[in-house]
Amino acid sequence: MEVYYVLTVLIGFLFFLSEGKKDIELQCAVCRALVDEVNYGISLVDPKKTVQVGSFRVDGKGDQNTYKKPYARSEIHLTELFESICEKFSQYALTKNSKGGKSVVPTASRDGKGIALKDVTISSDATKQMKYTCETLVEDYEEDMIKVLGTPKTSLEVAEKQICGDIAEVCTEEDLQVPMPANEASAYIQDKDEDDDDDDDDEDGNDRDNEGQKADEDEISNETKDSTMKEEL
């Protein structure tokens, strides 16, 4: 009886660890996708667009201590992005990365091109799970995220490491080295396009070869006709 009880507890503990690892994998994937979505939102802003910041109080001289700064990456801009960023996950699906870990992938591309989706789970439960994970991350770390993403010229890799690795602590350095499935899909599409271009080049080459062969055959045929006419004469 005691052995059975110990085995039951052990199995339950191992199951708990397994599920906990899966949750961490999902949190890491959602965090990276979240950072990527915010980074993309920043890239859409006109670099010339500015916002007035500072103190609007009038000093003794009748002046206001305000100044203009780029709207992109400003606190106002990032706060607006975070208000609706988790809605983006309504167009995401659960999948696995190249290492077999749990990950997420967008089901629609940003440029209108097709995305190669493979082994994905699309369901209302999956969407709720991803959105809930995103909302939890934003609720817990929004201020820290804004500080990181508000720094000019912060690359996606640096933002991922600082936010998902150092701040939220949901990704290890090894996790961050694994490409997100969206990137793999994009690479797949690019390779496919290149292959299609190669096929087109091959077809063009074959057409040119066929045209050359036909020209040679016509030339031989004409020479044969000329020779026959001379013999008859």
mmCIF file of N, CA and C in Angstrom, residues 91-168:
data_model
loop_
_atom_site.group_PDB
_atom_site.id
_atom_site.type_symbol
_atom_site.label_atom_id
_atom_site.label_comp_id
_atom_site.label_asym_id
_atom_site.label_seq_id
_atom_site.Cartn_x
_atom_site.Cartn_y
_atom_site.Cartn_z
ATOM 1 N N GLN A 91 -4.623 35.535 -34.213
ATOM 2 C CA GLN A 91 -4.133 35.048 -35.503
ATOM 3 C C GLN A 91 -2.840 34.249 -35.328
ATOM 4 N N TYR A 92 -2.752 33.545 -34.219
ATOM 5 C CA TYR A 92 -1.615 32.662 -33.945
ATOM 6 C C TYR A 92 -2.120 31.248 -33.694
ATOM 7 N N ALA A 93 -1.231 30.292 -33.872
ATOM 8 C CA ALA A 93 -1.558 28.897 -33.594
ATOM 9 C C ALA A 93 -0.436 28.275 -32.775
ATOM 10 N N LEU A 94 -0.768 27.234 -32.035
ATOM 11 C CA LEU A 94 0.250 26.488 -31.298
ATOM 12 C C LEU A 94 0.975 25.553 -32.254
ATOM 13 N N THR A 95 2.264 25.394 -32.049
ATOM 14 C CA THR A 95 3.049 24.496 -32.893
ATOM 15 C C THR A 95 4.294 24.074 -32.125
ATOM 16 N N LYS A 96 5.231 23.462 -32.807
ATOM 17 C CA LYS A 96 6.500 23.071 -32.192
ATOM 18 C C LYS A 96 7.640 23.709 -32.973
ATOM 19 N N ASN A 97 8.712 24.059 -32.262
ATOM 20 C CA ASN A 97 9.873 24.625 -32.939
ATOM 21 C C ASN A 97 10.774 23.507 -33.459
ATOM 22 N N SER A 98 11.906 23.876 -34.012
ATOM 23 C CA SER A 98 12.797 22.892 -34.630
ATOM 24 C C SER A 98 13.401 21.916 -33.623
ATOM 25 N N LYS A 99 13.340 22.262 -32.335
ATOM 26 C CA LYS A 99 13.859 21.380 -31.289
ATOM 27 C C LYS A 99 12.761 20.531 -30.653
ATOM 28 N N GLY A 100 11.544 20.666 -31.155
ATOM 29 C CA GLY A 100 10.437 19.879 -30.618
ATOM 30 C C GLY A 100 9.736 20.506 -29.433
ATOM 31 N N GLY A 101 10.126 21.725 -29.057
ATOM 32 C CA GLY A 101 9.493 22.401 -27.933
ATOM 33 C C GLY A 101 8.224 23.123 -28.346
ATOM 34 N N LYS A 102 7.362 23.402 -27.372
ATOM 35 C CA LYS A 102 6.113 24.104 -27.655
ATOM 36 C C LYS A 102 6.412 25.530 -28.102
ATOM 37 N N SER A 103 5.710 25.976 -29.140
ATOM 38 C CA SER A 103 5.933 27.319 -29.653
ATOM 39 C C SER A 103 4.641 27.838 -30.276
ATOM 40 N N VAL A 104 4.720 29.027 -30.853
ATOM 41 C CA VAL A 104 3.562 29.640 -31.503
ATOM 42 C C VAL A 104 3.980 30.154 -32.872
ATOM 43 N N VAL A 105 3.001 30.273 -33.762
ATOM 44 C CA VAL A 105 3.291 30.735 -35.119
ATOM 45 C C VAL A 105 2.099 31.530 -35.638
ATOM 46 N N PRO A 106 2.338 32.644 -36.330
ATOM 47 C CA PRO A 106 1.216 33.405 -36.899
ATOM 48 C C PRO A 106 0.576 32.635 -38.041
ATOM 49 N N THR A 107 -0.729 32.761 -38.160
ATOM 50 C CA THR A 107 -1.455 32.072 -39.226
ATOM 51 C C THR A 107 -1.689 32.970 -40.431
ATOM 52 N N ALA A 108 -1.217 34.206 -40.355
ATOM 53 C CA ALA A 108 -1.335 35.135 -41.483
ATOM 54 C C ALA A 108 -0.042 35.929 -41.585
ATOM 55 N N SER A 109 0.401 36.185 -42.807
ATOM 56 C CA SER A 109 1.648 36.924 -43.000
ATOM 57 C C SER A 109 1.387 38.423 -43.000
ATOM 58 N N ARG A 110 2.436 39.181 -42.804
ATOM 59 C CA ARG A 110 2.318 40.638 -42.769
ATOM 60 C C ARG A 110 2.384 41.259 -44.159
ATOM 61 N N ASP A 111 2.963 40.525 -45.110
ATOM 62 C CA ASP A 111 3.124 41.070 -46.457
ATOM 63 C C ASP A 111 2.148 40.471 -47.461
ATOM 64 N N GLY A 112 1.213 39.660 -46.972
ATOM 65 C CA GLY A 112 0.214 39.090 -47.861
ATOM 66 C C GLY A 112 0.629 37.795 -48.527
ATOM 67 N N LYS A 113 1.895 37.398 -48.355
ATOM 68 C CA LYS A 113 2.361 36.146 -48.949
ATOM 69 C C LYS A 113 1.936 34.966 -48.084
ATOM 70 N N GLY A 114 1.949 33.788 -48.686
ATOM 71 C CA GLY A 114 1.538 32.601 -47.962
ATOM 72 C C GLY A 114 2.562 32.176 -46.927
ATOM 73 N N ILE A 115 2.088 31.507 -45.882
ATOM 74 C CA ILE A 115 2.965 30.971 -44.848
ATOM 75 C C ILE A 115 2.814 29.455 -44.833
ATOM 76 N N ALA A 116 3.929 28.767 -44.799
ATOM 77 C CA ALA A 116 3.899 27.307 -44.757
ATOM 78 C C ALA A 116 3.615 26.860 -43.327
ATOM 79 N N LEU A 117 2.399 26.429 -43.063
ATOM 80 C CA LEU A 117 2.009 25.984 -41.731
ATOM 81 C C LEU A 117 2.049 24.462 -41.663
ATOM 82 N N LYS A 118 2.675 23.954 -40.624
ATOM 83 C CA LYS A 118 2.811 22.510 -40.480
ATOM 84 C C LYS A 118 2.708 22.142 -39.007
ATOM 85 N N ASP A 119 1.938 21.107 -38.723
ATOM 86 C CA ASP A 119 1.780 20.616 -37.350
ATOM 87 C C ASP A 119 1.332 21.732 -36.405
ATOM 88 N N VAL A 120 0.254 22.415 -36.759
ATOM 89 C CA VAL A 120 -0.257 23.502 -35.923
ATOM 90 C C VAL A 120 -1.569 23.096 -35.264
ATOM 91 N N THR A 121 -1.859 23.738 -34.145
ATOM 92 C CA THR A 121 -3.121 23.528 -33.443
ATOM 93 C C THR A 121 -3.881 24.843 -33.421
ATOM 94 N N ILE A 122 -4.991 24.880 -34.140
ATOM 95 C CA ILE A 122 -5.816 26.086 -34.198
ATOM 96 C C ILE A 122 -7.156 25.778 -33.539
ATOM 97 N N SER A 123 -7.408 26.412 -32.412
ATOM 98 C CA SER A 123 -8.666 26.198 -31.701
ATOM 99 C C SER A 123 -8.921 27.384 -30.784
ATOM 100 N N SER A 124 -10.151 27.500 -30.325
ATOM 101 C CA SER A 124 -10.493 28.599 -29.419
ATOM 102 C C SER A 124 -9.744 28.458 -28.097
ATOM 103 N N ASP A 125 -9.553 27.221 -27.649
ATOM 104 C CA ASP A 125 -8.821 26.998 -26.392
ATOM 105 C C ASP A 125 -7.362 27.425 -26.530
ATOM 106 N N ALA A 126 -6.757 27.106 -27.676
ATOM 107 C CA ALA A 126 -5.363 27.492 -27.909
ATOM 108 C C ALA A 126 -5.231 29.009 -27.956
ATOM 109 N N THR A 127 -6.191 29.657 -28.611
ATOM 110 C CA THR A 127 -6.173 31.120 -28.695
ATOM 111 C C THR A 127 -6.303 31.748 -27.312
ATOM 112 N N LYS A 128 -7.225 31.229 -26.510
ATOM 113 C CA LYS A 128 -7.408 31.744 -25.148
ATOM 114 C C LYS A 128 -6.138 31.565 -24.324
ATOM 115 N N GLN A 129 -5.492 30.419 -24.495
ATOM 116 C CA GLN A 129 -4.270 30.131 -23.746
ATOM 117 C C GLN A 129 -3.159 31.109 -24.105
ATOM 118 N N MET A 130 -2.995 31.379 -25.392
ATOM 119 C CA MET A 130 -1.952 32.307 -25.836
ATOM 120 C C MET A 130 -2.255 33.736 -25.396
ATOM 121 N N LYS A 131 -3.511 34.156 -25.544
ATOM 122 C CA LYS A 131 -3.886 35.519 -25.158
ATOM 123 C C LYS A 131 -3.755 35.713 -23.647
ATOM 124 N N TYR A 132 -4.132 34.701 -22.879
ATOM 125 C CA TYR A 132 -4.013 34.796 -21.426
ATOM 126 C C TYR A 132 -2.546 34.909 -21.013
ATOM 127 N N THR A 133 -1.691 34.120 -21.657
ATOM 128 C CA THR A 133 -0.261 34.177 -21.360
ATOM 129 C C THR A 133 0.303 35.550 -21.698
ATOM 130 N N CYS A 134 -0.113 36.092 -22.831
ATOM 131 C CA CYS A 134 0.329 37.426 -23.243
ATOM 132 C C CYS A 134 -0.140 38.486 -22.251
ATOM 133 N N GLU A 135 -1.400 38.432 -21.884
ATOM 134 C CA GLU A 135 -1.961 39.421 -20.962
ATOM 135 C C GLU A 135 -1.270 39.371 -19.599
ATOM 136 N N THR A 136 -0.920 38.169 -19.159
ATOM 137 C CA THR A 136 -0.220 38.022 -17.879
ATOM 138 C C THR A 136 1.165 38.658 -17.942
ATOM 139 N N LEU A 137 1.866 38.427 -19.047
ATOM 140 C CA LEU A 137 3.196 39.018 -19.219
ATOM 141 C C LEU A 137 3.121 40.544 -19.254
ATOM 142 N N VAL A 138 2.145 41.065 -19.981
ATOM 143 C CA VAL A 138 1.995 42.523 -20.087
ATOM 144 C C VAL A 138 1.638 43.123 -18.732
ATOM 145 N N GLU A 139 0.732 42.467 -18.032
ATOM 146 C CA GLU A 139 0.307 42.971 -16.724
ATOM 147 C C GLU A 139 1.468 43.011 -15.733
ATOM 148 N N ASP A 140 2.319 42.003 -15.790
ATOM 149 C CA ASP A 140 3.413 41.898 -14.817
ATOM 150 C C ASP A 140 4.640 42.735 -15.186
ATOM 151 N N TYR A 141 4.879 42.911 -16.496
ATOM 152 C CA TYR A 141 6.169 43.494 -16.896
ATOM 153 C C TYR A 141 6.063 44.650 -17.896
ATOM 154 N N GLU A 142 4.889 45.241 -18.042
ATOM 155 C CA GLU A 142 4.727 46.287 -19.057
ATOM 156 C C GLU A 142 5.709 47.443 -18.864
ATOM 157 N N GLU A 143 5.856 47.927 -17.660
ATOM 158 C CA GLU A 143 6.746 49.064 -17.416
ATOM 159 C C GLU A 143 8.187 48.727 -17.794
ATOM 160 N N ASP A 144 8.624 47.535 -17.424
ATOM 161 C CA ASP A 144 9.991 47.123 -17.760
ATOM 162 C C ASP A 144 10.151 46.948 -19.270
ATOM 163 N N MET A 145 9.117 46.426 -19.911
ATOM 164 C CA MET A 145 9.164 46.256 -21.363
ATOM 165 C C MET A 145 9.281 47.606 -22.065
ATOM 166 N N ILE A 146 8.534 48.584 -21.571
ATOM 167 C CA ILE A 146 8.564 49.921 -22.177
ATOM 168 C C ILE A 146 9.953 50.538 -22.045
ATOM 169 N N LYS A 147 10.603 50.311 -20.910
ATOM 170 C CA LYS A 147 11.955 50.847 -20.724
ATOM 171 C C LYS A 147 12.926 50.246 -21.736
ATOM 172 N N VAL A 148 12.804 48.936 -21.961
ATOM 173 C CA VAL A 148 13.706 48.261 -22.903
ATOM 174 C C VAL A 148 13.404 48.687 -24.336
ATOM 175 N N LEU A 149 12.141 48.594 -24.719
ATOM 176 C CA LEU A 149 11.756 48.898 -26.096
ATOM 177 C C LEU A 149 11.798 50.390 -26.398
ATOM 178 N N GLY A 150 11.802 51.214 -25.354
ATOM 179 C CA GLY A 150 11.875 52.657 -25.557
ATOM 180 C C GLY A 150 13.277 53.143 -25.859
ATOM 181 N N THR A 151 14.249 52.265 -25.703
ATOM 182 C CA THR A 151 15.633 52.632 -26.014
ATOM 183 C C THR A 151 15.842 52.616 -27.526
ATOM 184 N N PRO A 152 16.308 53.722 -28.103
ATOM 185 C CA PRO A 152 16.487 53.784 -29.561
ATOM 186 C C PRO A 152 17.398 52.681 -30.092
ATOM 187 N N LYS A 153 17.048 52.178 -31.272
ATOM 188 C CA LYS A 153 17.848 51.187 -31.997
ATOM 189 C C LYS A 153 18.046 49.875 -31.225
ATOM 190 N N THR A 154 17.086 49.537 -30.374
ATOM 191 C CA THR A 154 17.158 48.254 -29.676
ATOM 192 C C THR A 154 16.770 47.147 -30.649
ATOM 193 N N SER A 155 17.680 46.216 -30.889
ATOM 194 C CA SER A 155 17.408 45.143 -31.845
ATOM 195 C C SER A 155 16.436 44.135 -31.245
ATOM 196 N N LEU A 156 15.831 43.331 -32.109
ATOM 197 C CA LEU A 156 14.887 42.314 -31.660
ATOM 198 C C LEU A 156 15.578 41.306 -30.749
ATOM 199 N N GLU A 157 16.798 40.916 -31.107
ATOM 200 C CA GLU A 157 17.535 39.930 -30.314
ATOM 201 C C GLU A 157 17.823 40.452 -28.911
ATOM 202 N N VAL A 158 18.238 41.710 -28.826
ATOM 203 C CA VAL A 158 18.537 42.311 -27.521
ATOM 204 C C VAL A 158 17.266 42.434 -26.689
ATOM 205 N N ALA A 159 16.179 42.864 -27.332
ATOM 206 C CA ALA A 159 14.906 43.016 -26.621
ATOM 207 C C ALA A 159 14.413 41.669 -26.096
ATOM 208 N N GLU A 160 14.533 40.624 -26.905
ATOM 209 C CA GLU A 160 14.129 39.284 -26.473
ATOM 210 C C GLU A 160 14.929 38.844 -25.251
ATOM 211 N N LYS A 161 16.225 39.046 -25.311
ATOM 212 C CA LYS A 161 17.091 38.606 -24.210
ATOM 213 C C LYS A 161 16.774 39.363 -22.926
ATOM 214 N N GLN A 162 16.625 40.679 -23.041
ATOM 215 C CA GLN A 162 16.397 41.480 -21.844
ATOM 216 C C GLN A 162 15.005 41.254 -21.259
ATOM 217 N N ILE A 163 13.989 41.175 -22.135
ATOM 218 C CA ILE A 163 12.608 41.049 -21.652
ATOM 219 C C ILE A 163 12.266 39.610 -21.276
ATOM 220 N N CYS A 164 12.470 38.695 -22.221
ATOM 221 C CA CYS A 164 12.055 37.303 -21.993
ATOM 222 C C CYS A 164 13.063 36.517 -21.156
ATOM 223 N N GLY A 165 14.333 36.922 -21.248
ATOM 224 C CA GLY A 165 15.359 36.211 -20.498
ATOM 225 C C GLY A 165 15.630 36.811 -19.131
ATOM 226 N N ASP A 166 15.968 38.104 -19.095
ATOM 227 C CA ASP A 166 16.402 38.731 -17.846
ATOM 228 C C ASP A 166 15.247 39.218 -16.972
ATOM 229 N N ILE A 167 14.218 39.787 -17.578
ATOM 230 C CA ILE A 167 13.128 40.392 -16.801
ATOM 231 C C ILE A 167 12.054 39.358 -16.433
ATOM 232 N N ALA A 168 11.423 38.772 -17.444
ATOM 233 C CA ALA A 168 10.353 37.799 -17.179
ATOM 234 C C ALA A 168 10.898 36.429 -16.783
#
